[in-house]
Amino acid sequence: MRGATVRTALVAAFLLALSAAGAPAAKSAAKKAPCDLVVVAGHALPMDAAFTVRGATAVAVRGGAIVAVGDPAEVDAAWAPKQRIERKNAVLLPGLVNTHGHAAMNLLRGISNDQPLMEWLTKYIFPAEAKNVSPAFVTAGTELACLEMIRGGTTTFTDMYYYESDVAAVVDRAGLRGVLGETWIDFPAPGHANLEETKTVTRAFLEKWKGHPRITPAIAPHAPYTCSRETLQAARALADEYGAPLLTHVSETWDEQMQVREKHGKSPTAWLDEVGFLGPRLCVAHGVWLSAEDLATLAARGVSLAHNPESNMKLGSGIAPVAAARKAGVVVGLGTDGSAGSNNDLDMFDAMDFAGKLAKVAALDPTPLTAPELLRMATIEGAKALGLDRLVGSIETGKKADLIVVDLGKAHVEPVFDLPSTVVYASRAGDVSLTVVDGKVLWDGKRVTTLDEAKVLAAAREWRGKVLKSLETSAEKK
Ligand SMILES: [Zn+2]
């Protein structure tokens, strides 16, 4: 026994000496893997299924994708990045997902306020659009919107407008991710005067942008009160042919509810179902007046909902039944809507804050829509509403590197007791100090890397003059 123990000790000592001698060689053999970017932050909300709240966290990015998420020491030991960005008193999140808007309308920001939707649309927005919307307008407006979104931590957005191929060109340059829908409407619209032209323009748009890594071309019939059965059926058929998403407005106002009921004898949702428009890859905006029956129909058809609390409040449209929709199994994302008078900005931190407070005041109960739920709606559930949840919406290995960092350490934020509630109820778009999309830094807290900010803002001011002039001329003519 004794001899065996001595032998064992000798073998152990020999092995120890061997491993000590071999250590430097082993260390150099375990070379760090190259990667493009490592982002380190003092806190993280990766928005994984378990809703993990992490302390110091590092994310390694290679080829636009997340290759590691972990403790900074571990990630630093394993990866050799070309660029390393560290924010100590800050929280790392997946980029925010805006599920409803009209980006180019940023050029009409606040042009008309404090009006009901139908008045606002028919007296101000449609005439202003008829006189001004062109590829140049759409380019300048979308650039302004992209600038605002990049600085404010939105990495994926949804668009319903005209000249979407020009919108896509801006989004491609700006580096954002977008689900971009060419609007279909039953009156002559910018870029197409009738259904045949609309179909031709949209088909060319789908052909041009299909397969783009960040741009998903989509079809956006405006609403059940502005689109006929034929228009809606043609939109659904073309979307199915291309596997493209569909975007529309549904049950936004009580007026719409009444108009559709009068015309078709049923709710907008029931009518859309009857014409065969409801189905997969459809995200409907607003849904303020959806009944329990409508919600069950949307859930059964796999239709998602874009909730726009600020727009619904500002236009006096009503309070969307968000908690009931989620309970019914409808995937709900958050949106800002356009800036022309229904919001009037693209701040997704506001969207979370308002969505939470609106649900609470509607229920006279503070428990519906908690801060973690609101964060999910602004990230992973928004991504799911757009069919992009396998790519983005959370910080997990294998997903696209769409990340933001929100600075803490500010008078309106400190002290932080509960990270989710801080981000939802205290943080602002202006606190975002890093925006990364597809692994590329678009905003580093000092400058936007893909757009000439001074030029974009100067163009917006120039367009203000042109729009005002066009409206004066129309007033004179009357
Ligand atoms: Zn809208």
Coordinates of C-alpha atoms and ligand atoms in Angstrom, one line a residue:
M1 CA 0.0 0.0 0.0
R2 CA 2.8 2.3 1.1
G3 CA 4.7 1.6 -2.1
A4 CA 1.6 2.3 -4.2
T5 CA 1.1 5.6 -2.4
V6 CA 4.6 6.7 -3.1
R7 CA 4.3 5.7 -6.7
T8 CA 1.1 7.6 -7.0
A9 CA 2.7 10.7 -5.5
L10 CA 5.6 10.4 -7.9
V11 CA 3.4 10.1 -10.9
A12 CA 1.3 13.1 -9.7
A13 CA 4.5 15.2 -9.2
F14 CA 5.7 14.1 -12.7
L15 CA 2.4 15.1 -14.2
L16 CA 2.4 18.4 -12.4
A17 CA 5.9 19.2 -13.6
L18 CA 4.9 18.2 -17.1
S19 CA 1.8 20.4 -17.1
A20 CA 3.8 23.3 -15.6
A21 CA 6.5 22.9 -18.3
G22 CA 3.8 22.6 -21.0
A23 CA 1.7 25.5 -19.8
P24 CA 3.3 28.3 -21.9
A25 CA 3.0 26.2 -25.0
A26 CA -0.6 25.3 -24.3
K27 CA -1.4 29.0 -23.7
S28 CA 0.1 30.1 -27.0
A29 CA -1.6 27.2 -28.7
A30 CA -5.1 28.4 -27.4
K31 CA -4.9 31.5 -29.6
K32 CA -7.7 33.9 -29.5
A33 CA -10.2 33.7 -32.3
P34 CA -10.4 36.8 -34.5
C35 CA -13.7 38.8 -34.6
D36 CA -14.9 42.2 -35.7
L37 CA -16.3 43.7 -32.6
V38 CA -16.6 43.2 -28.8
V39 CA -19.1 45.3 -26.9
V40 CA -18.9 45.3 -23.1
A41 CA -21.4 46.9 -20.8
G42 CA -21.8 47.0 -17.0
H43 CA -25.3 45.4 -17.3
A44 CA -27.4 43.6 -19.9
L45 CA -30.9 42.6 -20.7
P46 CA -30.4 40.1 -23.5
M47 CA -34.2 39.4 -23.8
D48 CA -33.7 35.7 -23.8
A49 CA -36.7 33.4 -23.0
A50 CA -35.8 33.3 -19.3
F51 CA -35.6 37.2 -19.2
T52 CA -32.1 37.1 -17.7
V53 CA -30.9 40.3 -16.0
R54 CA -27.1 40.2 -16.3
G55 CA -24.3 42.2 -14.7
A56 CA -21.2 42.9 -16.7
T57 CA -21.6 41.3 -20.1
A58 CA -19.5 41.1 -23.3
V59 CA -20.8 40.3 -26.8
A60 CA -18.4 39.2 -29.5
V61 CA -19.5 39.8 -33.1
R62 CA -18.2 38.3 -36.3
G63 CA -19.5 38.6 -39.9
G64 CA -22.6 40.5 -38.6
A65 CA -23.6 37.8 -36.2
I66 CA -23.3 37.3 -32.4
V67 CA -20.6 34.6 -31.8
A68 CA -20.3 34.8 -28.0
V69 CA -22.2 36.3 -25.0
G70 CA -20.7 36.0 -21.6
D71 CA -18.6 37.5 -18.8
P72 CA -16.2 40.1 -20.1
A73 CA -13.1 38.2 -18.8
E74 CA -14.2 35.0 -20.6
V75 CA -15.0 36.8 -23.9
D76 CA -11.8 38.8 -23.8
A77 CA -9.8 35.6 -23.2
A78 CA -11.3 33.9 -26.2
W79 CA -11.7 36.6 -28.8
A80 CA -9.4 39.1 -30.5
P81 CA -11.6 41.9 -31.9
K82 CA -10.7 44.5 -34.4
Q83 CA -12.7 47.0 -32.3
R84 CA -13.6 46.9 -28.6
I85 CA -16.2 49.2 -27.1
E86 CA -16.8 49.4 -23.4
R87 CA -19.5 51.3 -21.5
K88 CA -19.2 50.7 -17.8
N89 CA -22.3 52.3 -16.3
A90 CA -24.7 51.3 -19.1
V91 CA -27.1 48.5 -20.1
L92 CA -26.8 46.4 -23.3
L93 CA -30.0 45.5 -25.0
P94 CA -31.1 44.1 -28.4
G95 CA -32.0 46.9 -30.8
L96 CA -35.6 48.1 -30.5
V97 CA -38.1 47.1 -33.1
N98 CA -40.7 49.6 -34.3
T99 CA -43.6 47.7 -35.8
H100 CA -45.5 50.6 -37.3
G101 CA -44.7 53.9 -39.0
H102 CA -44.4 56.0 -42.1
A103 CA -40.8 57.2 -42.0
A104 CA -40.9 59.8 -44.8
M105 CA -43.7 61.6 -42.9
N106 CA -40.9 62.9 -40.6
L107 CA -40.7 65.7 -43.1
L108 CA -44.3 66.6 -42.2
R109 CA -43.6 66.4 -38.4
G110 CA -46.3 68.2 -36.5
I111 CA -47.8 69.8 -39.6
S112 CA -51.3 69.3 -38.2
N113 CA -52.1 68.6 -34.6
D114 CA -55.1 68.1 -32.3
Q115 CA -57.4 66.8 -35.0
P116 CA -59.4 63.6 -35.3
L117 CA -57.9 61.0 -37.7
M118 CA -60.4 61.4 -40.6
E119 CA -60.1 65.3 -40.5
W120 CA -56.3 65.1 -40.1
L121 CA -56.0 62.7 -43.0
T122 CA -58.4 64.2 -45.5
K123 CA -57.8 68.0 -44.8
Y124 CA -54.1 68.0 -44.2
I125 CA -52.1 64.8 -44.8
F126 CA -53.6 63.6 -48.1
P127 CA -53.4 67.1 -49.7
A128 CA -49.9 67.8 -48.4
E129 CA -48.8 64.3 -49.7
A130 CA -50.5 64.8 -53.1
K131 CA -48.5 68.0 -53.6
N132 CA -45.1 67.0 -52.3
V133 CA -44.5 63.3 -52.2
S134 CA -41.9 62.4 -54.8
P135 CA -38.8 60.2 -54.8
A136 CA -36.8 63.2 -53.5
F137 CA -39.3 63.8 -50.7
V138 CA -39.3 60.2 -49.6
T139 CA -35.5 60.1 -49.7
A140 CA -35.0 63.2 -47.5
G141 CA -37.8 62.1 -45.1
T142 CA -36.5 58.6 -44.7
E143 CA -33.0 59.9 -44.1
L144 CA -34.3 62.1 -41.3
A145 CA -36.2 59.2 -39.8
C146 CA -33.2 56.9 -40.1
L147 CA -31.1 59.5 -38.3
E148 CA -33.6 59.7 -35.5
M149 CA -34.0 56.0 -35.2
I150 CA -30.3 55.2 -35.2
R151 CA -29.6 57.8 -32.5
G152 CA -32.6 56.5 -30.5
G153 CA -31.8 52.8 -30.5
T154 CA -34.3 51.5 -33.1
T155 CA -32.6 48.9 -35.3
T156 CA -35.6 47.4 -37.1
F157 CA -38.5 49.4 -38.3
T158 CA -41.6 49.0 -40.4
D159 CA -42.7 51.4 -43.1
M160 CA -45.9 52.0 -45.0
Y161 CA -45.4 54.6 -47.7
Y162 CA -44.9 55.3 -51.3
Y163 CA -41.8 54.9 -53.6
E164 CA -40.6 52.2 -51.2
S165 CA -37.8 51.3 -53.6
D166 CA -36.3 54.7 -52.8
V167 CA -37.0 54.2 -49.1
A168 CA -35.1 50.9 -49.4
A169 CA -32.2 52.6 -51.0
V170 CA -31.9 55.0 -48.0
V171 CA -32.3 52.1 -45.4
D172 CA -29.6 50.2 -47.3
R173 CA -27.2 53.1 -47.0
A174 CA -28.2 54.0 -43.4
G175 CA -27.5 50.4 -42.3
L176 CA -30.8 49.8 -40.6
R177 CA -33.1 46.8 -40.9
G178 CA -36.5 47.4 -42.3
V179 CA -39.8 45.7 -43.3
L180 CA -40.8 48.2 -46.1
G181 CA -44.3 48.1 -47.5
E182 CA -45.4 49.8 -50.7
T183 CA -48.8 51.4 -49.9
W184 CA -51.9 50.3 -51.9
I185 CA -54.9 52.6 -51.8
D186 CA -58.0 53.0 -54.0
F187 CA -57.2 56.4 -55.3
P188 CA -54.4 57.8 -57.4
A189 CA -51.3 57.6 -55.1
P190 CA -47.8 58.9 -55.5
G191 CA -46.1 56.6 -58.0
H192 CA -49.1 54.7 -59.1
A193 CA -52.6 55.8 -60.3
N194 CA -54.6 52.6 -60.3
L195 CA -54.5 49.0 -59.2
E196 CA -52.8 47.7 -62.3
E197 CA -50.0 50.2 -62.0
T198 CA -49.7 49.6 -58.2
K199 CA -49.3 45.9 -58.9
T200 CA -46.6 46.5 -61.5
V201 CA -44.7 49.0 -59.3
T202 CA -44.9 46.6 -56.3
R203 CA -43.8 43.6 -58.3
A204 CA -40.7 45.4 -59.5
F205 CA -40.0 46.6 -55.9
L206 CA -40.3 43.0 -54.6
E207 CA -38.1 41.7 -57.3
K208 CA -35.4 44.3 -56.7
W209 CA -35.1 43.9 -52.9
K210 CA -35.9 40.2 -52.3
G211 CA -33.1 38.4 -50.6
H212 CA -31.4 41.6 -49.2
P213 CA -29.8 40.8 -45.8
R214 CA -31.5 43.7 -44.0
I215 CA -34.4 44.8 -46.1
T216 CA -37.7 42.8 -46.3
P217 CA -39.9 44.2 -49.1
A218 CA -43.6 44.1 -48.1
I219 CA -47.1 45.1 -49.4
A220 CA -49.2 47.6 -47.4
P221 CA -52.8 48.0 -48.4
H222 CA -53.7 51.2 -46.4
A223 CA -56.9 50.1 -44.6
P224 CA -60.2 48.3 -45.0
Y225 CA -62.0 51.6 -45.5
T226 CA -59.6 52.8 -48.3
C227 CA -59.1 49.4 -50.1
S228 CA -61.7 47.3 -52.0
R229 CA -62.1 43.6 -51.9
E230 CA -60.3 43.3 -55.2
T231 CA -57.4 45.4 -53.9
L232 CA -57.0 43.4 -50.7
Q233 CA -57.3 40.1 -52.6
A234 CA -54.7 41.1 -55.1
A235 CA -52.3 42.3 -52.3
R236 CA -52.7 38.9 -50.5
A237 CA -52.1 37.0 -53.8
L238 CA -48.9 38.9 -54.6
A239 CA -47.7 38.6 -51.0
D240 CA -48.2 34.9 -51.1
E241 CA -46.4 34.6 -54.4
Y242 CA -43.3 36.3 -53.0
G243 CA -43.6 35.1 -49.3
A244 CA -43.7 38.8 -48.5
P245 CA -45.2 40.4 -45.4
L246 CA -48.4 42.3 -45.4
L247 CA -49.0 45.5 -43.4
T248 CA -52.2 47.4 -42.9
H249 CA -54.2 49.6 -40.5
V250 CA -57.3 47.9 -38.9
S251 CA -59.9 49.2 -36.5
E252 CA -58.1 52.4 -35.7
T253 CA -61.1 54.6 -35.0
W254 CA -64.8 54.3 -34.2
D255 CA -65.6 56.1 -37.4
E256 CA -63.8 53.4 -39.4
Q257 CA -65.6 50.7 -37.4
M258 CA -69.0 52.3 -38.3
Q259 CA -68.1 52.9 -42.0
V260 CA -67.0 49.3 -42.6
R261 CA -70.0 48.0 -40.7
E262 CA -72.4 50.1 -42.7
K263 CA -70.8 49.1 -46.0
H264 CA -70.1 45.4 -45.4
G265 CA -72.4 44.6 -42.4
K266 CA -69.5 43.3 -40.2
S267 CA -66.4 44.4 -38.3
P268 CA -63.3 45.3 -40.3
T269 CA -61.6 42.1 -39.0
A270 CA -64.6 39.9 -40.0
W271 CA -64.7 41.5 -43.4
L272 CA -61.0 41.1 -44.0
D273 CA -61.4 37.5 -43.0
E274 CA -64.3 37.1 -45.4
V275 CA -62.3 38.4 -48.4
G276 CA -59.4 36.0 -47.5
F277 CA -57.0 38.8 -46.6
L278 CA -56.2 37.5 -43.1
G279 CA -53.4 34.9 -42.8
P280 CA -49.7 34.5 -42.0
R281 CA -47.1 37.3 -42.4
L282 CA -49.8 40.0 -41.7
C283 CA -49.2 42.7 -39.1
V284 CA -52.1 45.0 -38.5
A285 CA -51.6 48.4 -36.9
H286 CA -53.7 50.0 -34.1
G287 CA -56.6 47.5 -33.5
V288 CA -58.2 50.0 -31.1
W289 CA -61.7 48.7 -31.6
L290 CA -61.1 45.0 -31.9
S291 CA -63.7 42.9 -30.1
A292 CA -63.0 39.6 -28.3
E293 CA -64.3 37.8 -31.4
D294 CA -62.0 39.8 -33.7
L295 CA -59.0 39.0 -31.4
A296 CA -59.9 35.3 -31.6
T297 CA -60.0 35.5 -35.4
L298 CA -56.6 37.3 -35.6
A299 CA -55.0 34.7 -33.3
A300 CA -56.5 31.8 -35.3
R301 CA -55.2 33.3 -38.5
G302 CA -51.7 34.0 -37.1
V303 CA -52.0 37.8 -37.6
S304 CA -49.9 40.0 -35.3
L305 CA -50.7 43.5 -34.0
A306 CA -48.7 46.7 -33.9
H307 CA -49.7 48.8 -30.9
N308 CA -49.3 52.5 -31.2
P309 CA -50.2 54.0 -27.8
E310 CA -49.1 57.6 -28.5
S311 CA -50.8 57.8 -31.9
N312 CA -54.0 56.4 -30.5
M313 CA -53.9 58.9 -27.6
K314 CA -52.9 61.9 -29.7
L315 CA -55.6 61.3 -32.4
G316 CA -58.1 60.5 -29.7
S317 CA -58.7 57.1 -31.4
G318 CA -59.1 55.1 -28.2
I319 CA -57.3 52.5 -26.1
A320 CA -56.4 49.2 -27.8
P321 CA -57.2 46.0 -25.9
V322 CA -53.5 45.0 -25.7
A323 CA -53.6 42.9 -22.6
A324 CA -56.7 41.0 -24.0
A325 CA -54.9 40.6 -27.4
R326 CA -51.9 39.0 -25.8
K327 CA -54.1 36.8 -23.7
A328 CA -56.0 35.7 -26.8
G329 CA -52.6 34.6 -28.3
V330 CA -52.0 37.6 -30.7
V331 CA -48.4 38.6 -30.9
V332 CA -48.2 42.3 -30.1
G333 CA -45.3 44.6 -31.0
L334 CA -45.0 48.3 -30.3
G335 CA -44.9 51.1 -32.9
T336 CA -44.7 54.9 -33.0
D337 CA -46.8 55.5 -36.2
G338 CA -45.7 58.5 -38.3
S339 CA -44.5 61.8 -37.1
A340 CA -46.8 64.1 -39.0
G341 CA -49.1 64.7 -36.1
S342 CA -49.9 61.4 -34.6
N343 CA -46.9 61.2 -32.2
N344 CA -44.7 63.3 -33.2
D345 CA -41.5 61.4 -33.0
L346 CA -40.0 57.9 -33.4
D347 CA -38.9 57.4 -29.8
M348 CA -39.5 53.7 -28.8
F349 CA -38.7 54.4 -25.2
D350 CA -41.8 56.7 -25.2
A351 CA -43.7 53.9 -26.9
M352 CA -42.9 51.5 -24.0
D353 CA -43.6 54.0 -21.3
F354 CA -47.0 55.1 -22.9
A355 CA -48.1 51.5 -23.6
G356 CA -47.6 50.6 -20.0
K357 CA -49.3 53.6 -18.5
L358 CA -52.2 53.5 -21.0
A359 CA -52.9 49.8 -20.2
K360 CA -52.9 50.7 -16.5
V361 CA -55.2 53.7 -16.7
A362 CA -57.6 51.7 -18.9
A363 CA -57.8 48.9 -16.4
L364 CA -57.7 51.2 -13.3
D365 CA -55.1 48.7 -12.2
P366 CA -51.3 49.0 -12.3
T367 CA -50.6 45.3 -12.9
P368 CA -51.3 44.9 -16.7
L369 CA -48.2 45.2 -18.9
T370 CA -45.2 45.0 -16.6
A371 CA -41.8 46.6 -17.5
P372 CA -40.4 43.2 -18.6
E373 CA -43.5 42.6 -20.8
L374 CA -43.1 46.1 -22.4
L375 CA -39.4 45.4 -23.1
R376 CA -40.4 42.1 -24.7
M377 CA -43.0 43.9 -26.9
A378 CA -40.3 46.5 -28.0
T379 CA -37.8 43.8 -28.8
I380 CA -38.4 40.0 -29.3
E381 CA -42.2 40.2 -29.6
G382 CA -41.9 43.0 -32.1
A383 CA -39.4 40.9 -34.1
K384 CA -41.9 38.0 -33.9
A385 CA -44.8 40.2 -35.1
L386 CA -42.6 40.9 -38.2
G387 CA -41.5 37.3 -38.7
L388 CA -37.9 38.3 -37.8
D389 CA -37.5 36.7 -34.4
R390 CA -35.2 34.0 -35.6
L391 CA -32.8 36.8 -36.7
V392 CA -33.2 39.6 -34.2
G393 CA -35.0 40.7 -31.0
S394 CA -32.6 39.2 -28.5
I395 CA -28.9 38.9 -27.7
E396 CA -28.1 35.2 -28.3
T397 CA -25.3 33.4 -30.0
G398 CA -26.1 32.8 -33.7
K399 CA -28.5 35.8 -34.0
K400 CA -27.7 39.0 -36.0
A401 CA -25.7 41.6 -34.0
D402 CA -28.4 44.2 -33.6
L403 CA -27.4 45.8 -30.3
I404 CA -27.8 49.0 -28.4
V405 CA -26.3 50.4 -25.2
V406 CA -28.3 52.7 -23.0
D407 CA -26.3 54.9 -20.6
L408 CA -27.2 55.0 -16.9
G409 CA -25.5 57.5 -14.7
K410 CA -27.8 60.4 -15.4
A411 CA -29.9 62.6 -13.2
H412 CA -33.2 61.3 -14.6
V413 CA -32.1 57.6 -14.3
E414 CA -30.0 57.1 -11.1
P415 CA -30.2 55.3 -8.8
V416 CA -31.1 52.0 -10.5
F417 CA -33.0 49.6 -8.3
D418 CA -34.7 47.6 -11.0
L419 CA -33.1 47.6 -14.4
P420 CA -36.2 46.8 -16.6
S421 CA -38.3 49.5 -14.9
T422 CA -35.4 52.0 -15.3
V423 CA -35.2 51.4 -19.0
V424 CA -38.9 51.5 -19.6
Y425 CA -40.0 54.3 -17.3
A426 CA -36.9 56.5 -16.9
S427 CA -34.6 56.1 -19.9
R428 CA -35.0 58.1 -23.1
A429 CA -33.9 57.8 -26.7
G430 CA -31.2 60.4 -26.0
D431 CA -29.6 58.0 -23.5
V432 CA -28.6 55.5 -26.3
S433 CA -24.8 55.7 -26.7
L434 CA -24.3 52.9 -29.1
T435 CA -26.3 51.4 -32.0
V436 CA -25.0 48.4 -33.9
V437 CA -26.9 46.7 -36.8
D438 CA -25.7 43.6 -38.5
G439 CA -22.5 44.0 -36.6
K440 CA -21.8 47.5 -37.9
V441 CA -21.6 50.5 -35.6
L442 CA -24.1 53.1 -36.8
W443 CA -23.9 55.4 -33.8
D444 CA -21.1 55.5 -31.3
G445 CA -22.5 58.2 -29.0
K446 CA -20.7 60.9 -30.9
R447 CA -21.6 60.6 -34.6
V448 CA -23.8 58.6 -36.9
T449 CA -21.4 56.8 -39.2
T450 CA -23.6 56.2 -42.2
L451 CA -25.4 59.5 -42.7
D452 CA -24.3 63.2 -43.0
E453 CA -26.3 64.6 -40.1
A454 CA -25.9 68.3 -41.0
K455 CA -26.9 67.6 -44.5
V456 CA -30.0 65.6 -43.5
L457 CA -31.2 68.3 -41.1
A458 CA -30.6 71.1 -43.6
A459 CA -32.6 69.1 -46.3
A460 CA -35.5 68.7 -43.8
R461 CA -35.6 72.5 -43.1
E462 CA -35.6 73.1 -46.9
W463 CA -38.5 70.7 -47.4
R464 CA -40.4 72.6 -44.6
G465 CA -40.4 75.7 -46.9
K466 CA -41.5 73.8 -50.0
V467 CA -44.3 72.1 -48.1
L468 CA -45.6 75.4 -46.7
K469 CA -45.4 77.0 -50.1
S470 CA -47.4 74.2 -51.7
L471 CA -50.2 74.4 -49.1
E472 CA -50.4 78.3 -49.5
T473 CA -50.8 77.9 -53.3
S474 CA -53.6 75.4 -52.7
A475 CA -55.3 77.7 -50.2
E476 CA -55.1 80.7 -52.6
K477 CA -56.7 78.6 -55.4
K478 CA -59.7 78.0 -53.1
Ligands
ZN1 ZN -50.1 54.4 -39.5

